[in-house]
Short mmCIF file of N, CA and C in Angstrom, two decimals:
data_model
loop_
_atom_site.label_atom_id
_atom_site.label_comp_id
_atom_site.label_asym_id
_atom_site.label_seq_id
_atom_site.Cartn_x
_atom_site.Cartn_y
_atom_site.Cartn_z
N MET O 129 0.46 -1.40 0.04
CA MET O 129 0.24 0.12 -0.01
C MET O 129 0.72 0.93 0.11
N ASN O 130 0.02 2.41 -0.58
CA ASN O 130 0.87 3.49 -0.90
C ASN O 130 1.15 4.06 0.70
N GLN O 131 2.41 4.38 1.14
CA GLN O 131 2.67 5.34 1.87
C GLN O 131 1.79 6.13 2.45
N LEU O 132 1.33 7.63 1.56
CA LEU O 132 0.84 8.56 1.64
C LEU O 132 -1.19 8.55 1.81
N ALA O 133 -1.36 7.21 1.57
CA ALA O 133 -2.42 6.81 1.34
C ALA O 133 -2.83 6.22 3.11
N GLN O 134 -1.45 5.90 3.30
CA GLN O 134 -1.80 4.87 4.81
C GLN O 134 -2.26 6.58 5.94
N ILE O 135 -0.91 7.85 5.70
CA ILE O 135 -1.40 8.75 6.37
C ILE O 135 -1.87 9.40 5.57
N THR O 136 -3.57 9.84 6.59
CA THR O 136 -4.63 10.86 6.15
C THR O 136 -4.18 12.06 7.32
N GLN O 137 -4.13 12.07 8.52
CA GLN O 137 -3.80 12.73 9.31
C GLN O 137 -2.54 13.44 9.81
N THR O 138 -1.49 14.41 9.82
CA THR O 138 -0.62 14.49 11.12
C THR O 138 -1.25 15.37 11.49
N GLU O 139 -0.83 15.06 12.96
CA GLU O 139 -1.22 16.04 13.83
C GLU O 139 -0.19 17.74 14.33
N VAL O 140 -0.51 18.82 13.68
CA VAL O 140 0.69 19.72 13.88
C VAL O 140 0.81 20.16 14.78
N PHE O 141 -0.75 19.94 16.51
CA PHE O 141 -0.16 21.03 17.44
C PHE O 141 -1.70 20.63 18.30
N SER O 142 -1.87 20.12 19.26
CA SER O 142 -2.64 19.91 20.52
C SER O 142 -1.92 19.97 21.70
N THR O 143 -3.43 20.46 22.54
CA THR O 143 -3.74 20.96 24.09
C THR O 143 -4.28 19.59 24.58
N ASN O 144 -4.84 20.43 25.65
CA ASN O 144 -5.98 19.53 26.46
C ASN O 144 -7.01 19.80 25.78
N PHE O 145 -7.38 21.10 25.04
CA PHE O 145 -8.57 21.73 25.00
C PHE O 145 -8.97 20.96 23.37
N GLY O 146 -7.81 20.68 22.80
CA GLY O 146 -8.18 20.49 21.45
C GLY O 146 -6.40 19.71 20.26
N SER O 147 -7.14 19.80 19.25
CA SER O 147 -6.00 19.38 18.19
C SER O 147 -6.76 20.09 16.91
N ILE O 148 -4.94 20.10 16.22
CA ILE O 148 -5.47 20.28 14.31
C ILE O 148 -4.22 19.55 14.14
N SER O 149 -4.63 19.26 13.02
CA SER O 149 -4.33 18.14 12.35
C SER O 149 -4.41 18.57 10.60
N HIS O 150 -3.14 17.90 10.12
CA HIS O 150 -3.30 18.10 8.75
C HIS O 150 -3.25 17.42 8.13
N CYS O 151 -4.19 17.39 6.79
CA CYS O 151 -3.88 16.02 5.81
C CYS O 151 -3.15 16.20 4.44
N PRO O 152 -2.23 15.59 4.40
CA PRO O 152 -1.26 15.84 3.01
C PRO O 152 -2.36 15.86 1.92
N ARG O 153 -2.87 15.02 1.71
CA ARG O 153 -3.88 14.37 0.64
C ARG O 153 -4.42 15.61 0.09
N THR O 154 -5.42 15.93 0.92
CA THR O 154 -5.88 17.41 0.46
C THR O 154 -5.89 18.83 1.06
N ASP O 155 -4.91 18.67 1.26
CA ASP O 155 -4.25 20.49 1.72
C ASP O 155 -5.43 20.90 2.61
N LEU O 156 -5.67 19.71 4.19
CA LEU O 156 -7.06 20.84 4.82
C LEU O 156 -6.41 20.23 6.09
N LEU O 157 -6.59 21.05 7.01
CA LEU O 157 -6.52 21.74 8.19
C LEU O 157 -7.86 20.74 8.97
N THR O 158 -7.79 19.87 10.03
CA THR O 158 -8.99 19.68 10.74
C THR O 158 -8.42 20.19 12.81
N LEU O 159 -9.46 20.59 12.46
CA LEU O 159 -9.82 21.09 14.29
C LEU O 159 -10.84 20.31 14.33
N THR O 160 -9.91 20.11 16.03
CA THR O 160 -10.89 19.11 16.54
C THR O 160 -10.93 19.63 18.18
N PHE O 161 -12.53 20.43 18.36
CA PHE O 161 -12.18 21.35 19.73
C PHE O 161 -13.88 21.56 20.20
N SER O 162 -13.60 21.78 21.56
CA SER O 162 -15.38 21.99 22.28
C SER O 162 -16.52 21.01 21.46
N GLY O 163 -15.81 19.51 21.20
CA GLY O 163 -16.66 18.65 20.76
C GLY O 163 -17.53 18.98 19.50
N LYS O 164 -16.37 19.71 18.81
CA LYS O 164 -16.44 19.43 16.95
C LYS O 164 -15.50 19.20 16.25
N THR O 165 -15.76 19.36 15.64
CA THR O 165 -14.23 19.00 14.07
C THR O 165 -14.67 19.13 12.99
N VAL O 166 -14.10 20.54 12.82
CA VAL O 166 -14.11 21.05 11.58
C VAL O 166 -13.11 21.49 10.65
N THR O 167 -13.26 21.55 9.01
CA THR O 167 -12.24 21.28 8.21
C THR O 167 -12.27 22.53 8.00
N TYR O 168 -10.94 23.49 7.87
CA TYR O 168 -10.52 24.51 6.63
C TYR O 168 -9.46 24.00 5.95
N LYS O 169 -9.74 25.59 5.19
CA LYS O 169 -8.08 26.02 4.68
C LYS O 169 -7.21 26.51 5.51
N TYR O 170 -5.93 26.49 5.01
CA TYR O 170 -5.03 27.42 5.44
C TYR O 170 -5.75 29.20 6.06
N PRO O 171 -5.89 29.76 4.74
CA PRO O 171 -6.76 30.80 5.02
C PRO O 171 -7.92 30.94 5.83
N CYS O 172 -8.59 30.45 5.09
CA CYS O 172 -10.30 30.24 7.11
C CYS O 172 -9.30 29.83 7.79
N LEU O 173 -8.33 28.79 8.18
CA LEU O 173 -7.72 29.31 9.63
C LEU O 173 -7.26 30.21 9.98
N GLN O 174 -6.69 31.39 8.86
CA GLN O 174 -5.93 32.36 9.82
C GLN O 174 -7.10 33.47 10.31
N ARG O 175 -8.01 33.92 9.55
CA ARG O 175 -9.07 33.76 9.29
C ARG O 175 -9.86 33.76 10.84
N LEU O 176 -10.06 32.46 11.59
CA LEU O 176 -10.46 32.56 12.39
C LEU O 176 -9.20 32.31 14.00
N ASN O 177 -8.12 32.99 13.52
CA ASN O 177 -7.15 33.06 14.36
C ASN O 177 -6.89 34.40 14.52
N LYS O 178 -7.34 34.88 13.30
CA LYS O 178 -7.34 36.68 13.85
C LYS O 178 -9.05 36.91 15.15
N VAL O 179 -9.84 36.12 14.12
CA VAL O 179 -11.07 36.70 14.94
C VAL O 179 -10.83 36.19 16.49
N ILE O 180 -10.76 35.06 16.68
CA ILE O 180 -10.25 34.92 18.16
C ILE O 180 -8.91 35.69 18.79
N ASN O 181 -8.44 36.37 18.25
CA ASN O 181 -7.69 37.47 19.06
C ASN O 181 -7.93 38.28 18.82
N GLN O 182 -9.27 38.57 18.31
CA GLN O 182 -9.66 40.77 18.56
C GLN O 182 -10.85 39.68 19.41
N VAL O 183 -10.70 39.20 19.86
CA VAL O 183 -12.31 38.57 21.24
C VAL O 183 -12.04 39.91 22.73
N ASP O 184 -12.57 40.58 22.89
CA ASP O 184 -12.21 41.63 23.73
C ASP O 184 -12.50 40.83 25.35
N LEU O 185 -11.50 40.02 25.68
CA LEU O 185 -11.81 39.08 26.77
C LEU O 185 -12.03 40.37 28.43
N ALA O 186 -11.44 41.14 28.60
CA ALA O 186 -12.09 42.17 29.40
C ALA O 186 -13.72 42.33 29.29
N LYS O 187 -14.38 41.92 28.13
CA LYS O 187 -15.62 42.86 27.67
C LYS O 187 -16.23 41.63 28.20
N MET O 188 -15.71 40.41 27.91
CA MET O 188 -16.43 39.11 28.76
C MET O 188 -16.96 38.74 30.07
N THR O 189 -15.89 39.53 30.37
CA THR O 189 -16.22 39.44 32.25
C THR O 189 -16.89 40.49 33.18
N ASP O 190 -17.50 41.36 31.79
CA ASP O 190 -18.61 42.34 32.38
C ASP O 190 -19.83 41.07 32.67
N ALA O 191 -19.93 42.16 34.32
CA ALA O 191 -21.80 41.36 34.39
C ALA O 191 -22.85 41.71 33.27
N SER O 192 -22.30 42.79 32.39
CA SER O 192 -23.37 43.14 31.55
C SER O 192 -23.79 42.30 30.24
N HIS O 193 -22.52 41.45 30.36
CA HIS O 193 -22.43 40.38 29.24
C HIS O 193 -23.07 39.36 29.23
N SER O 194 -22.99 38.43 28.31
CA SER O 194 -23.33 36.95 29.01
C SER O 194 -22.30 36.27 28.96
N GLY O 195 -21.08 35.94 28.75
CA GLY O 195 -19.97 35.60 29.18
C GLY O 195 -19.31 34.67 27.48
N LEU O 196 -20.65 34.64 26.52
CA LEU O 196 -20.47 33.95 25.44
C LEU O 196 -20.08 34.58 24.40
N GLU O 197 -19.34 34.41 23.68
CA GLU O 197 -18.93 34.60 22.25
C GLU O 197 -19.23 33.55 21.19
N ILE O 198 -20.40 34.69 20.02
CA ILE O 198 -20.25 33.21 18.80
C ILE O 198 -19.27 33.66 17.80
N ILE O 199 -18.57 32.62 17.52
CA ILE O 199 -17.95 32.79 16.38
C ILE O 199 -17.78 31.81 15.07
N PHE O 200 -18.13 32.57 14.16
CA PHE O 200 -18.88 32.69 12.94
C PHE O 200 -17.80 33.37 11.85
N LEU O 201 -17.19 32.66 10.76
CA LEU O 201 -16.82 32.95 9.69
C LEU O 201 -17.54 32.51 8.36
N CYS O 202 -17.36 34.17 7.88
CA CYS O 202 -17.98 34.20 6.28
C CYS O 202 -17.74 32.82 5.45
N GLY O 203 -18.23 31.91 4.95
CA GLY O 203 -17.88 31.14 3.98
C GLY O 203 -17.93 29.60 4.49
N ALA O 204 -18.07 29.99 5.84
CA ALA O 204 -17.44 28.06 6.53
C ALA O 204 -19.00 28.18 6.63
N GLU O 205 -19.48 27.26 7.57
CA GLU O 205 -20.73 26.05 7.52
C GLU O 205 -20.76 26.09 9.02
N ASP O 206 -19.96 25.96 9.53
CA ASP O 206 -20.30 25.82 11.55
C ASP O 206 -19.67 27.59 11.99
N CYS O 207 -20.19 27.69 13.20
CA CYS O 207 -19.56 28.24 13.86
C CYS O 207 -19.95 27.57 15.83
N PHE O 208 -18.89 27.97 15.98
CA PHE O 208 -18.56 28.09 18.04
C PHE O 208 -19.36 29.23 18.62
N VAL O 209 -19.47 28.43 19.58
CA VAL O 209 -20.35 29.46 21.39
C VAL O 209 -19.54 29.39 22.31
N LEU O 210 -18.13 29.56 22.46
CA LEU O 210 -17.58 29.76 22.96
C LEU O 210 -17.75 30.73 24.39
N ASP O 211 -17.61 29.87 25.61
CA ASP O 211 -17.20 30.92 27.04
C ASP O 211 -15.49 31.09 26.88
N ILE O 212 -15.68 31.68 27.66
CA ILE O 212 -13.83 32.79 28.48
C ILE O 212 -12.88 31.71 28.17
N HIS O 213 -13.54 30.52 28.85
CA HIS O 213 -12.09 30.09 29.31
C HIS O 213 -11.98 28.98 27.74
N GLU O 214 -12.89 28.97 27.03
CA GLU O 214 -13.07 27.89 25.15
C GLU O 214 -12.55 28.44 24.45
N ILE O 215 -12.81 29.90 24.98
CA ILE O 215 -11.82 31.15 23.87
C ILE O 215 -10.60 31.11 24.23
N LEU O 216 -9.85 31.21 25.61
CA LEU O 216 -8.57 31.30 25.39
C LEU O 216 -8.32 29.58 25.63
N GLY O 217 -8.49 28.22 25.31
CA GLY O 217 -8.53 27.72 24.68
C GLY O 217 -7.93 26.98 23.91
N LEU O 218 -8.52 27.61 23.09
CA LEU O 218 -8.34 28.07 21.66
C LEU O 218 -7.46 29.21 21.07
N LYS O 219 -7.49 30.45 21.50
CA LYS O 219 -6.36 30.51 21.43
C LYS O 219 -4.85 30.27 21.71
N ASP O 220 -4.83 29.43 22.62
CA ASP O 220 -3.47 28.65 22.77
C ASP O 220 -3.55 27.72 21.76
N LEU O 221 -4.03 26.58 21.57
CA LEU O 221 -4.57 25.63 20.66
C LEU O 221 -3.85 26.69 18.76
N LEU O 222 -4.52 28.00 18.65
CA LEU O 222 -4.33 28.17 17.68
C LEU O 222 -3.04 28.96 17.25
N HIS O 223 -2.82 29.28 18.37
CA HIS O 223 -0.97 29.98 18.67
C HIS O 223 0.14 29.11 18.60
N GLY O 224 -0.05 28.31 19.14
CA GLY O 224 0.75 26.67 19.07
C GLY O 224 0.93 26.66 17.75
N THR O 225 -0.42 26.62 17.24
CA THR O 225 -0.25 25.78 15.21
C THR O 225 -0.12 26.67 14.48
N PHE O 226 0.35 27.80 14.96
CA PHE O 226 0.66 28.75 13.99
C PHE O 226 2.22 29.24 14.39
N THR O 227 2.85 28.83 15.49
CA THR O 227 3.91 28.79 15.63
C THR O 227 5.05 27.46 15.28
N MET O 228 4.20 26.16 15.02
CA MET O 228 4.89 25.28 14.85
C MET O 228 4.72 25.39 12.77
N PHE O 229 3.66 26.17 12.36
CA PHE O 229 3.75 26.32 11.02
C PHE O 229 4.72 27.29 10.70
N ASN O 230 5.25 28.38 11.53
CA ASN O 230 6.52 29.48 11.34
C ASN O 230 7.45 28.30 11.61
N LEU O 231 8.07 27.63 12.85
CA LEU O 231 8.67 27.22 12.89
C LEU O 231 9.39 25.75 11.72
N ASN O 232 7.89 25.30 11.24
CA ASN O 232 8.46 24.44 10.24
C ASN O 232 9.38 25.58 8.70
N SER O 233 9.01 26.28 8.83
CA SER O 233 8.80 27.13 7.21
C SER O 233 10.65 27.76 7.31
N THR O 234 10.90 27.94 8.83
CA THR O 234 11.51 28.73 9.26
C THR O 234 13.52 27.58 9.90
N ILE O 235 12.68 26.25 9.65
CA ILE O 235 13.65 25.09 9.60
C ILE O 235 13.88 25.23 8.18
N LYS O 236 13.23 25.25 7.08
CA LYS O 236 13.78 24.71 5.87
C LYS O 236 14.10 26.26 4.95
N ASP O 237 14.20 27.03 5.22
CA ASP O 237 14.92 27.96 5.06
C ASP O 237 16.25 27.87 5.63
N CYS O 238 16.29 27.77 6.90
CA CYS O 238 17.90 27.25 7.43
C CYS O 238 18.65 26.52 6.21
N LEU O 239 17.40 25.43 6.73
CA LEU O 239 18.15 24.07 5.35
C LEU O 239 18.69 24.28 4.23
N GLN O 240 17.81 24.97 3.69
CA GLN O 240 18.42 25.37 2.06
C GLN O 240 18.99 26.32 2.28
N ARG O 241 19.43 27.27 3.20
CA ARG O 241 21.09 28.23 3.23
C ARG O 241 21.86 27.23 3.22
N VAL O 242 21.76 26.38 3.81
CA VAL O 242 23.30 25.55 4.31
C VAL O 242 23.74 24.34 2.82
N ILE O 243 22.26 23.72 1.73
CA ILE O 243 22.69 23.19 1.19
C ILE O 243 23.21 24.52 -0.75
#
């Protein structure tokens, strides 16, 4: 059997809250978080990261706030309804994921310079 066919998902990063994995055949990223599993293309995951980083955590702790945020991405079918702890968990997961992407790119650049 083809080795690529055996590898369906490669974990990029995970925390206690969830994980993000990559499928080399489809080039899609699978986010498993808060009881949901959704698949995104890289630019959509970047948009999710931007939206999560723009959430006003101080406002969420205000007594007049419901304590929940609805995260919906234009063009995506799914949405997340998250409390402040889940926002922090998703923020941590996305930060680690993009750090891994940047690290991978940096290592590749360094290796290309050496060769």
